[in-house]
Tab-separated table of C-alpha atoms and ligand atoms in Angstrom:
chain	number	residue	atom	x	y	z
A	1	MET	CA	51.245	113.189	94.565
A	2	LYS	CA	51.701	112.981	98.340
A	3	LYS	CA	54.480	114.791	100.181
A	4	LEU	CA	55.729	113.584	103.553
A	5	LYS	CA	58.551	114.338	105.892
A	6	ILE	CA	60.378	111.124	106.702
A	7	ALA	CA	63.167	112.561	108.879
A	8	ASP	CA	64.742	115.926	109.596
A	9	GLY	CA	65.597	117.407	106.208
A	10	ILE	CA	64.332	114.371	104.299
A	11	TYR	CA	61.086	114.339	102.361
A	12	MET	CA	59.274	111.750	100.359
A	13	LEU	CA	57.141	112.428	97.328
A	14	THR	CA	55.008	109.532	96.272
A	15	MET	CA	52.401	108.890	93.622
A	16	ASN	CA	50.167	105.958	92.809
A	17	VAL	CA	50.203	104.724	89.263
A	18	GLU	CA	47.311	102.565	88.086
A	19	ASP	CA	46.334	100.974	84.818
A	20	ILE	CA	49.811	100.561	83.445
A	21	LEU	CA	51.561	97.438	82.302
A	22	PHE	CA	54.701	97.553	84.454
A	23	GLU	CA	57.761	96.990	82.243
A	24	GLY	CA	55.215	96.851	79.416
A	25	ILE	CA	54.199	93.328	80.542
A	26	TRP	CA	52.810	93.052	84.057
A	27	GLU	CA	49.185	93.848	84.651
A	28	LEU	CA	49.101	95.373	88.115
A	29	ALA	CA	45.847	94.420	89.785
A	30	ASN	CA	46.578	96.795	92.696
A	31	GLY	CA	48.711	99.521	91.122
A	32	VAL	CA	52.182	100.647	92.186
A	33	THR	CA	53.742	103.691	93.829
A	34	LEU	CA	56.671	105.671	92.538
A	35	ASN	CA	58.645	107.256	95.363
A	36	SER	CA	61.127	110.099	95.197
A	37	TYR	CA	63.191	111.549	98.032
A	38	ILE	CA	64.657	114.961	98.735
A	39	VAL	CA	67.567	115.426	101.125
A	40	ARG	CA	68.335	118.954	102.275
A	41	GLY	CA	71.537	120.150	103.857
A	42	GLU	CA	73.090	123.408	102.688
A	43	LYS	CA	72.864	121.764	99.296
A	44	THR	CA	69.813	119.855	98.097
A	45	ALA	CA	69.754	116.444	96.455
A	46	ILE	CA	66.867	114.583	94.923
A	47	ILE	CA	66.983	110.812	94.767
A	48	ASP	CA	65.115	108.871	92.085
A	49	GLY	CA	62.925	111.673	90.855
A	50	VAL	CA	59.393	110.971	89.749
A	51	ILE	CA	57.912	114.344	90.400
A	52	GLY	CA	57.637	115.551	86.827
A	53	TRP	CA	56.243	112.278	85.621
A	54	ASP	CA	53.461	113.794	83.567
A	55	GLY	CA	56.090	115.663	81.510
A	56	ILE	CA	54.806	119.095	82.545
A	57	PRO	CA	57.490	121.367	84.086
A	58	GLU	CA	54.810	123.288	86.015
A	59	THR	CA	53.861	120.118	87.907
A	60	LEU	CA	57.475	119.719	88.852
A	61	TYR	CA	57.643	123.308	90.110
A	62	GLN	CA	54.433	122.991	92.060
A	63	ASN	CA	55.370	119.717	93.742
A	64	LEU	CA	58.743	121.014	94.833
A	65	GLU	CA	57.404	124.343	96.019
A	66	GLU	CA	54.802	122.647	98.174
A	67	ILE	CA	57.614	121.159	100.257
A	68	GLY	CA	59.493	124.442	100.265
A	69	VAL	CA	62.118	123.524	97.693
A	70	ASP	CA	62.952	125.968	94.943
A	71	PRO	CA	63.810	123.817	91.911
A	72	GLN	CA	66.622	126.257	91.138
A	73	ASN	CA	68.265	125.178	94.398
A	74	ILE	CA	68.505	121.506	93.530
A	75	ASP	CA	72.168	120.770	93.162
A	76	TYR	CA	72.279	117.012	92.752
A	77	LEU	CA	70.166	114.403	91.025
A	78	ILE	CA	70.986	111.014	92.401
A	79	VAL	CA	70.135	108.272	89.972
A	80	ASN	CA	70.199	105.039	91.953
A	81	HIS	CA	68.991	103.220	88.848
A	82	MET	CA	68.536	104.447	85.317
A	83	GLU	CA	65.275	102.668	84.507
A	84	PRO	CA	62.920	105.366	83.264
A	85	ASP	CA	60.369	104.784	86.059
A	86	HIS	CA	62.933	106.547	88.269
A	87	SER	CA	64.906	108.711	85.877
A	88	GLY	CA	62.399	109.553	83.136
A	89	TRP	CA	61.988	113.049	84.500
A	90	ILE	CA	65.626	114.150	83.905
A	91	SER	CA	64.970	115.632	80.482
A	92	ASN	CA	61.904	117.335	81.931
A	93	PHE	CA	63.950	118.826	84.762
A	94	ARG	CA	66.522	120.137	82.287
A	95	LYS	CA	63.791	122.340	80.850
A	96	ILE	CA	63.669	124.339	84.074
A	97	LYS	CA	67.256	124.062	85.273
A	98	ASP	CA	70.431	122.992	83.532
A	99	ASP	CA	73.216	123.386	86.087
A	100	PHE	CA	72.833	120.316	88.269
A	101	THR	CA	75.071	117.328	88.742
A	102	VAL	CA	73.862	113.810	88.127
A	103	ILE	CA	75.354	111.274	90.521
A	104	CYS	CA	75.342	107.620	89.549
A	105	THR	CA	77.457	104.509	88.945
A	106	ASP	CA	79.656	104.151	85.856
A	107	LYS	CA	77.147	101.786	84.281
A	108	ALA	CA	74.283	104.220	84.861
A	109	ALA	CA	76.383	107.113	83.517
A	110	LYS	CA	76.678	105.437	80.141
A	111	MET	CA	72.925	104.959	80.042
A	112	VAL	CA	72.088	108.450	81.316
A	113	ALA	CA	74.245	109.783	78.476
A	114	SER	CA	72.637	107.580	75.848
A	115	PHE	CA	69.058	108.127	77.035
A	116	TYR	CA	69.096	111.792	78.103
A	117	GLY	CA	72.448	113.345	77.105
A	118	GLY	CA	75.635	113.286	79.091
A	119	GLU	CA	76.497	116.608	80.761
A	120	ASN	CA	77.550	117.062	84.396
A	121	ILE	CA	77.644	113.445	85.431
A	122	ARG	CA	79.671	112.431	88.471
A	123	ILE	CA	80.443	108.730	88.705
A	124	VAL	CA	80.566	107.225	92.186
A	125	LYS	CA	82.038	103.970	93.459
A	126	GLU	CA	81.545	101.909	96.615
A	127	GLY	CA	81.866	104.089	99.708
A	128	ASP	CA	82.153	107.447	97.929
A	129	THR	CA	80.469	110.254	99.848
A	130	LEU	CA	78.754	113.544	99.190
A	131	ASP	CA	78.569	116.104	101.987
A	132	LEU	CA	75.440	118.232	101.593
A	133	GLY	CA	76.185	120.308	104.697
A	134	LYS	CA	74.177	120.620	107.934
A	135	GLY	CA	75.260	117.096	108.879
A	136	LYS	CA	73.731	115.400	105.848
A	137	VAL	CA	76.288	113.095	104.263
A	138	LEU	CA	75.330	110.653	101.558
A	139	SER	CA	77.335	107.569	100.701
A	140	PHE	CA	76.939	105.358	97.652
A	141	HIS	CA	76.948	101.583	97.463
A	142	PRO	CA	76.554	99.796	94.130
A	143	VAL	CA	74.305	96.724	94.140
A	144	PRO	CA	74.740	95.520	90.556
A	145	ASN	CA	71.994	93.544	88.834
A	146	VAL	CA	69.174	94.519	91.128
A	147	HIS	CA	67.669	94.148	88.421
A	148	TRP	CA	69.750	96.351	86.118
A	149	PRO	CA	73.559	96.436	86.137
A	150	ASP	CA	73.705	100.090	87.157
A	151	THR	CA	71.833	99.973	90.470
A	152	MET	CA	73.190	101.424	93.716
A	153	TYR	CA	72.016	102.212	97.233
A	154	THR	CA	72.293	105.737	98.586
A	155	TYR	CA	72.715	105.933	102.370
A	156	GLU	CA	72.304	109.024	104.554
A	157	ARG	CA	74.554	108.813	107.614
A	158	ASP	CA	72.920	111.352	109.882
A	159	THR	CA	69.476	109.716	109.860
A	160	LYS	CA	70.736	106.210	108.900
A	161	THR	CA	68.329	106.124	105.987
A	162	LEU	CA	68.855	103.664	103.152
A	163	PHE	CA	67.425	104.793	99.816
A	164	SER	CA	67.252	101.360	98.273
A	165	CYS	CA	65.555	102.101	94.934
A	166	ASP	CA	64.009	98.909	93.488
A	167	MET	CA	65.513	96.736	96.221
A	168	PHE	CA	63.050	96.173	99.080
A	169	GLY	CA	60.308	97.576	96.858
A	170	SER	CA	56.742	96.387	96.518
A	171	PHE	CA	53.828	96.793	94.156
A	172	GLY	CA	50.507	98.021	95.510
A	173	ARG	CA	48.986	101.472	95.772
A	174	MET	CA	49.350	103.377	99.050
A	175	GLY	CA	46.510	105.110	100.821
A	176	ASP	CA	47.068	107.382	103.784
A	177	HIS	CA	49.572	105.050	105.411
A	178	CYS	CA	53.053	105.144	103.906
A	179	PHE	CA	55.105	104.005	106.936
A	180	ASP	CA	55.301	100.494	108.357
A	181	ASP	CA	54.314	101.708	111.846
A	182	GLU	CA	51.052	103.175	110.522
A	183	MET	CA	49.884	100.068	108.703
A	184	THR	CA	46.915	97.980	109.768
A	185	THR	CA	47.276	94.186	109.778
A	186	GLU	CA	45.391	94.119	106.457
A	187	GLU	CA	47.833	96.623	104.963
A	188	VAL	CA	50.825	94.624	106.216
A	189	ASP	CA	49.365	91.516	104.534
A	190	PHE	CA	48.577	93.478	101.387
A	191	PHE	CA	52.166	94.698	101.036
A	192	GLU	CA	53.577	91.255	101.803
A	193	SER	CA	51.503	89.877	98.969
A	194	GLU	CA	52.305	92.802	96.656
A	195	GLY	CA	55.975	92.435	97.627
A	196	ILE	CA	55.836	88.841	96.412
A	197	ARG	CA	54.191	89.960	93.203
A	198	TYR	CA	56.921	92.573	92.722
A	199	TYR	CA	59.816	90.252	93.571
A	200	SER	CA	58.477	87.446	91.373
A	201	ASN	CA	57.534	89.632	88.406
A	202	VAL	CA	60.543	91.935	88.364
A	203	MET	CA	63.391	90.614	90.520
A	204	THR	CA	63.437	86.849	90.767
A	205	THR	CA	65.635	86.247	87.707
A	206	PHE	CA	68.379	88.106	89.591
A	207	THR	CA	68.089	86.275	92.898
A	208	PRO	CA	71.891	85.676	93.318
A	209	SER	CA	72.504	89.436	92.952
A	210	LEU	CA	69.668	90.230	95.354
A	211	ARG	CA	71.272	87.986	97.945
A	212	LYS	CA	74.448	90.097	97.612
A	213	ALA	CA	72.376	93.260	97.981
A	214	ILE	CA	70.820	91.833	101.169
A	215	GLU	CA	74.336	91.183	102.490
A	216	LYS	CA	75.379	94.728	101.621
A	217	ALA	CA	72.372	96.158	103.458
A	218	LYS	CA	73.477	94.192	106.523
A	219	THR	CA	76.821	96.031	106.532
A	220	LEU	CA	75.038	99.367	107.016
A	221	GLU	CA	73.456	100.554	110.227
A	222	ILE	CA	69.901	101.191	109.109
A	223	SER	CA	67.086	103.026	110.891
A	224	THR	CA	64.891	103.550	107.849
A	225	ILE	CA	64.552	101.841	104.477
A	226	ALA	CA	63.095	104.143	101.862
A	227	PRO	CA	62.518	102.242	98.610
A	228	GLY	CA	61.521	103.478	95.169
A	229	HIS	CA	58.206	101.574	95.285
A	230	GLY	CA	55.990	100.801	98.261
A	231	PRO	CA	56.063	101.669	101.975
A	232	VAL	CA	58.875	103.183	104.028
A	233	TYR	CA	60.135	100.965	106.864
A	234	ARG	CA	61.162	102.950	109.941
A	235	LYS	CA	59.760	100.881	112.807
A	236	ASN	CA	61.216	97.590	111.677
A	237	PRO	CA	63.436	97.844	108.594
A	238	GLN	CA	64.691	94.323	109.330
A	239	LYS	CA	61.252	92.958	108.357
A	240	ILE	CA	61.591	93.824	104.690
A	241	ILE	CA	65.187	92.544	104.656
A	242	ASP	CA	63.989	89.227	106.095
A	243	ASP	CA	61.020	89.145	103.715
A	244	TYR	CA	63.324	89.639	100.740
A	245	PHE	CA	65.542	86.808	101.942
A	246	ARG	CA	62.477	84.573	102.238
A	247	PHE	CA	61.351	85.559	98.723
A	248	SER	CA	64.826	84.637	97.435
A	249	GLN	CA	64.216	81.160	98.892
A	250	TYR	CA	60.918	80.904	96.980
A	251	ALA	CA	62.942	81.420	93.790
A	252	GLU	CA	64.854	78.251	94.663
A	253	GLY	CA	61.837	76.011	95.282
A	254	ALA	CA	60.689	76.820	98.812
A	255	GLY	CA	57.190	78.216	99.305
A	256	LYS	CA	54.301	78.940	101.596
A	257	ASN	CA	52.152	76.074	102.815
A	258	GLU	CA	49.959	76.372	99.715
A	259	VAL	CA	49.335	74.463	96.512
A	260	THR	CA	48.838	76.175	93.185
A	261	ILE	CA	46.812	74.439	90.493
A	262	LEU	CA	48.021	75.819	87.176
A	263	TRP	CA	45.490	74.535	84.713
A	264	GLY	CA	43.788	74.839	81.354
A	265	SER	CA	41.238	72.693	79.559
A	266	MET	CA	39.571	72.902	76.142
A	267	TYR	CA	36.478	70.741	76.541
A	268	GLY	CA	36.404	70.076	80.256
A	269	MET	CA	38.012	66.611	80.428
A	270	THR	CA	41.064	67.781	82.377
A	271	ALA	CA	38.762	70.163	84.259
A	272	LYS	CA	36.808	67.182	85.657
A	273	ALA	CA	40.004	65.929	87.272
A	274	VAL	CA	40.760	69.456	88.562
A	275	ASP	CA	37.369	69.463	90.321
A	276	TYR	CA	38.195	66.116	91.857
A	277	VAL	CA	41.586	67.387	93.058
A	278	GLU	CA	39.968	70.422	94.667
A	279	GLY	CA	37.807	68.041	96.684
A	280	ILE	CA	40.917	66.198	97.880
A	281	LEU	CA	42.711	69.414	98.857
A	282	GLN	CA	39.636	70.611	100.746
A	283	ARG	CA	39.290	67.258	102.499
A	284	GLU	CA	42.974	67.378	103.495
A	285	GLY	CA	42.671	70.998	104.670
A	286	VAL	CA	45.341	72.264	102.267
A	287	LYS	CA	45.196	75.895	101.177
A	288	TYR	CA	45.214	76.139	97.385
A	289	ASN	CA	45.087	78.672	94.555
A	290	LYS	CA	43.645	78.031	91.109
A	291	LEU	CA	45.056	79.720	88.052
A	292	GLU	CA	43.293	79.085	84.796
A	293	MET	CA	45.338	79.865	81.733
A	294	PRO	CA	44.976	81.886	79.590
A	295	ILE	CA	42.303	83.625	81.677
A	296	ASP	CA	44.408	84.709	84.666
A	297	SER	CA	47.108	87.342	84.226
A	298	ASP	CA	50.775	86.461	83.902
A	299	SER	CA	51.551	88.742	86.841
A	300	GLU	CA	49.205	86.763	89.095
A	301	MET	CA	50.344	83.445	87.656
A	302	VAL	CA	54.066	84.074	88.210
A	303	ALA	CA	53.478	85.429	91.728
A	304	THR	CA	51.263	82.524	92.745
A	305	VAL	CA	53.482	79.747	91.386
A	306	PHE	CA	56.504	81.497	92.919
A	307	LYS	CA	55.101	81.580	96.449
A	308	SER	CA	53.676	78.027	96.557
A	309	ALA	CA	55.460	75.005	97.996
A	310	GLY	CA	53.523	72.593	95.756
A	311	ILE	CA	52.470	72.982	92.115
A	312	ILE	CA	49.823	70.952	90.309
A	313	ILE	CA	49.906	71.291	86.543
A	314	ALA	CA	46.683	70.184	84.885
A	315	ALA	CA	46.671	70.434	81.107
A	316	PRO	CA	45.776	68.274	78.104
A	317	THR	CA	47.584	67.494	74.879
A	318	TYR	CA	47.103	69.958	72.052
A	319	GLU	CA	48.608	69.332	68.603
A	320	TYR	CA	51.016	66.744	70.033
A	321	LYS	CA	52.220	69.170	72.701
A	322	LEU	CA	51.237	70.683	76.044
A	323	PHE	CA	48.109	72.877	75.987
A	324	PRO	CA	49.732	76.146	74.792
A	325	PRO	CA	48.525	78.610	77.463
A	326	VAL	CA	49.893	76.354	80.204
A	327	ALA	CA	53.091	75.728	78.224
A	328	ALA	CA	53.537	79.504	77.818
A	329	ALA	CA	52.926	80.043	81.535
A	330	LEU	CA	55.542	77.450	82.484
A	331	ASP	CA	57.969	78.910	79.997
A	332	GLU	CA	57.483	82.332	81.621
A	333	VAL	CA	58.113	80.800	85.050
A	334	GLY	CA	61.251	79.188	83.597
A	335	ARG	CA	62.511	82.464	82.131
A	336	LYS	CA	62.134	83.909	85.606
A	337	LYS	CA	64.433	81.126	86.838
A	338	ILE	CA	61.900	79.904	89.384
A	339	ALA	CA	63.671	76.629	90.075
A	340	GLY	CA	63.415	73.596	92.300
A	341	LYS	CA	59.640	73.450	92.777
A	342	LEU	CA	57.832	70.258	93.698
A	343	ALA	CA	55.162	69.438	91.095
A	344	PHE	CA	52.630	66.911	89.851
A	345	ARG	CA	50.984	66.911	86.417
A	346	PHE	CA	47.944	65.234	84.974
A	347	GLY	CA	45.926	65.775	81.811
A	348	SER	CA	43.699	64.293	79.153
A	349	TYR	CA	44.620	63.295	75.589
A	350	GLY	CA	42.662	62.050	72.597
A	351	TRP	CA	44.864	59.695	70.567
A	352	SER	CA	48.633	60.219	70.852
A	353	GLY	CA	49.497	62.264	73.929
A	354	GLY	CA	52.562	64.520	73.737
A	355	ALA	CA	51.938	67.034	76.530
A	356	GLU	CA	54.341	65.279	78.867
A	357	LYS	CA	57.177	65.368	76.351
A	358	GLU	CA	56.848	69.107	75.927
A	359	LEU	CA	56.620	69.651	79.682
A	360	ASN	CA	59.989	67.907	80.026
A	361	GLU	CA	61.435	70.023	77.224
A	362	ILE	CA	60.309	73.250	78.952
A	363	MET	CA	61.883	72.106	82.222
A	364	GLU	CA	65.166	71.217	80.525
A	365	ARG	CA	65.339	74.252	78.256
A	366	ASN	CA	64.951	76.591	81.232
A	367	LYS	CA	67.104	74.466	83.591
A	368	MET	CA	64.241	74.514	86.085
A	369	ASN	CA	65.214	71.433	88.024
A	370	TRP	CA	61.681	70.825	89.358
A	371	SER	CA	60.987	67.490	91.053
A	372	PHE	CA	57.968	65.713	89.657
A	373	ILE	CA	55.738	63.102	91.099
A	374	GLN	CA	54.824	60.487	88.443
A	375	SER	CA	52.401	62.171	85.998
A	376	VAL	CA	48.960	60.760	85.197
A	377	GLU	CA	47.732	60.901	81.604
A	378	PHE	CA	44.264	59.653	80.724
A	379	GLU	CA	42.401	59.073	77.482
A	380	GLY	CA	39.278	61.237	77.110
A	381	ALA	CA	37.324	61.609	80.337
A	382	PRO	CA	39.044	60.587	83.591
A	383	LYS	CA	37.866	57.127	84.744
A	384	GLU	CA	37.653	55.894	88.302
A	385	GLU	CA	41.093	54.298	87.978
A	386	ASP	CA	42.619	57.556	86.666
A	387	LEU	CA	41.130	59.493	89.558
A	388	ARG	CA	42.618	56.997	92.028
A	389	LYS	CA	46.055	57.560	90.508
A	390	ILE	CA	45.557	61.319	90.584
A	391	GLU	CA	44.542	61.149	94.227
A	392	ALA	CA	47.692	59.186	95.018
A	393	GLY	CA	49.775	61.816	93.192
A	394	VAL	CA	48.142	64.676	95.088
A	395	LEU	CA	48.647	62.945	98.434
A	396	GLU	CA	52.298	62.301	97.597
A	397	LEU	CA	52.706	65.989	96.704
A	398	ILE	CA	51.107	67.108	99.972
A	399	GLY	CA	53.411	64.788	101.909
A	400	LYS	CA	56.626	65.854	100.184
A	401	MET	CA	55.685	69.528	100.198
A	402	LYS	CA	56.316	69.809	103.931
A	403	GLU	CA	60.089	69.915	103.339
A	404	LYS	CA	59.656	72.945	101.088
A	405	ILE	CA	57.654	75.163	103.416
A	406	VAL	CA	59.211	78.491	104.457
A	407	GLU	CA	56.825	81.105	105.828
B	1	LIG	C1	42.884	71.594	68.719
B	1	LIG	C2	43.093	70.255	69.382
B	1	LIG	C3	44.272	69.585	69.200
B	1	LIG	C4	44.481	68.334	69.798
B	1	LIG	N1	45.659	67.686	69.608
B	1	LIG	C5	45.838	66.439	70.134
B	1	LIG	C6	47.022	65.693	69.909
B	1	LIG	O1	47.919	66.133	69.206
B	1	LIG	N2	47.174	64.479	70.487
B	1	LIG	C7	46.199	63.959	71.288
B	1	LIG	O2	46.383	62.878	71.846
B	1	LIG	N3	45.042	64.624	71.504
B	1	LIG	C8	44.854	65.845	70.960
B	1	LIG	N4	43.687	66.528	71.157
B	1	LIG	C9	42.639	65.890	71.938
B	1	LIG	C10	42.597	66.415	73.348
B	1	LIG	O3	43.819	66.174	74.003
B	1	LIG	C11	41.455	65.722	74.056
B	1	LIG	O4	40.235	66.159	73.440
B	1	LIG	C12	41.421	65.979	75.537
B	1	LIG	O5	40.355	65.263	76.115
B	1	LIG	C13	41.224	67.469	75.812
B	1	LIG	O6	41.130	67.651	77.191
B	1	LIG	P1	40.348	68.942	77.730
B	1	LIG	O7	38.886	68.731	77.528
B	1	LIG	O8	40.743	68.997	79.152
B	1	LIG	O9	40.857	70.102	76.929
B	1	LIG	C14	43.477	67.765	70.571
B	1	LIG	C15	42.273	68.455	70.735
B	1	LIG	C16	42.081	69.688	70.159
B	1	LIG	C17	40.778	70.407	70.361
B	2	LIG	FE1	63.867	98.995	87.969
B	3	LIG	FE1	61.614	100.773	89.750
């Protein structure tokens, strides 16, 4: 656990978590941070506590003491969001102190009560304030459905700090640099990419609500954005606001100037055509990503499809349907409401075909509204004529993709 001062009277405690499945699903190739904040006036508040995460009260004591906070002097626990990655320590904290007030929205209050017991909860609404003394005044701003119904921002007026919880968060472990102004170019790129992974894995289903949360952030005068996961933005908080807006566009079909080949093949027939397509993309100088299902992780798959302006689906027929690992991947993308992408599919079949029919069913069932270039299905190995048609499809995709690019 690292402890840092982020402004006068405001401290950050942050820890890297590795080797977990985030939300029990997402394999995090590069880990994630959990950030907690302490605001000290005459009274002390802790926002989104993670500091007793290992369940040991002594760890909690030690971490707080190292920044000069006596746990007995914590008056308020601010629960911006009830998800246990931020609030799981409440029951732990009760073991060492029981006279604190939990501050949260009405929706969080119901959950705090049902998950941890319901004493001393103060419900706040839009614009409510809490004066901690010594000039530190917190105000509360619900941002429902980011990504739970209970979520709110906490804003500190004196330092103009926005504690945004999951909003403006990112996956990715942090080394010595926790502030945007300290980051190297590589670290900036890393967190952009991990931000996309985070948005696409955790947030994208709720894109309309995130747009409202972006608008709400714009109504506040912000010097620093301090999220629950990932770096703190104090040099240029507008960057992460703009990035989040751009990510929200990816959820609606825009993307970077990249193609993703989402593919799977049993005996290498479809794979032959994938090799051929790679040659075309290289010849045309188009950046591309290859995701082989079921080998690549769902976290990587969702993030990569999400950020790409053009999608190539390459999968054969299996038991009269689409090759299951690719079908499952597309279904996951559909559940995430990643809509409006531009795509082209090809694949091999043995006797009946059927992959195409299921692809259409997945698109309709999830209301994905993707635009497809005419698919190419071929019997057995791809012949010269099939490859010509595939080349035409790829070139059409590259041409049409230009309208979708937002970087
Ligand atoms: C388990 C299995 C099920 C299959 N089911 C069908 C099918 O229902 N209809 C069909 O036309 N071909 C079916 N095939 C044939 C494949 O689509 C064909 O072998 C194709 O070339 C596989 O392409 P791949 O080598 O890229 O996996 C099936 C093949 C396997 C191994
Ligand atoms: Fe969350
Ligand atoms: Fe979170």
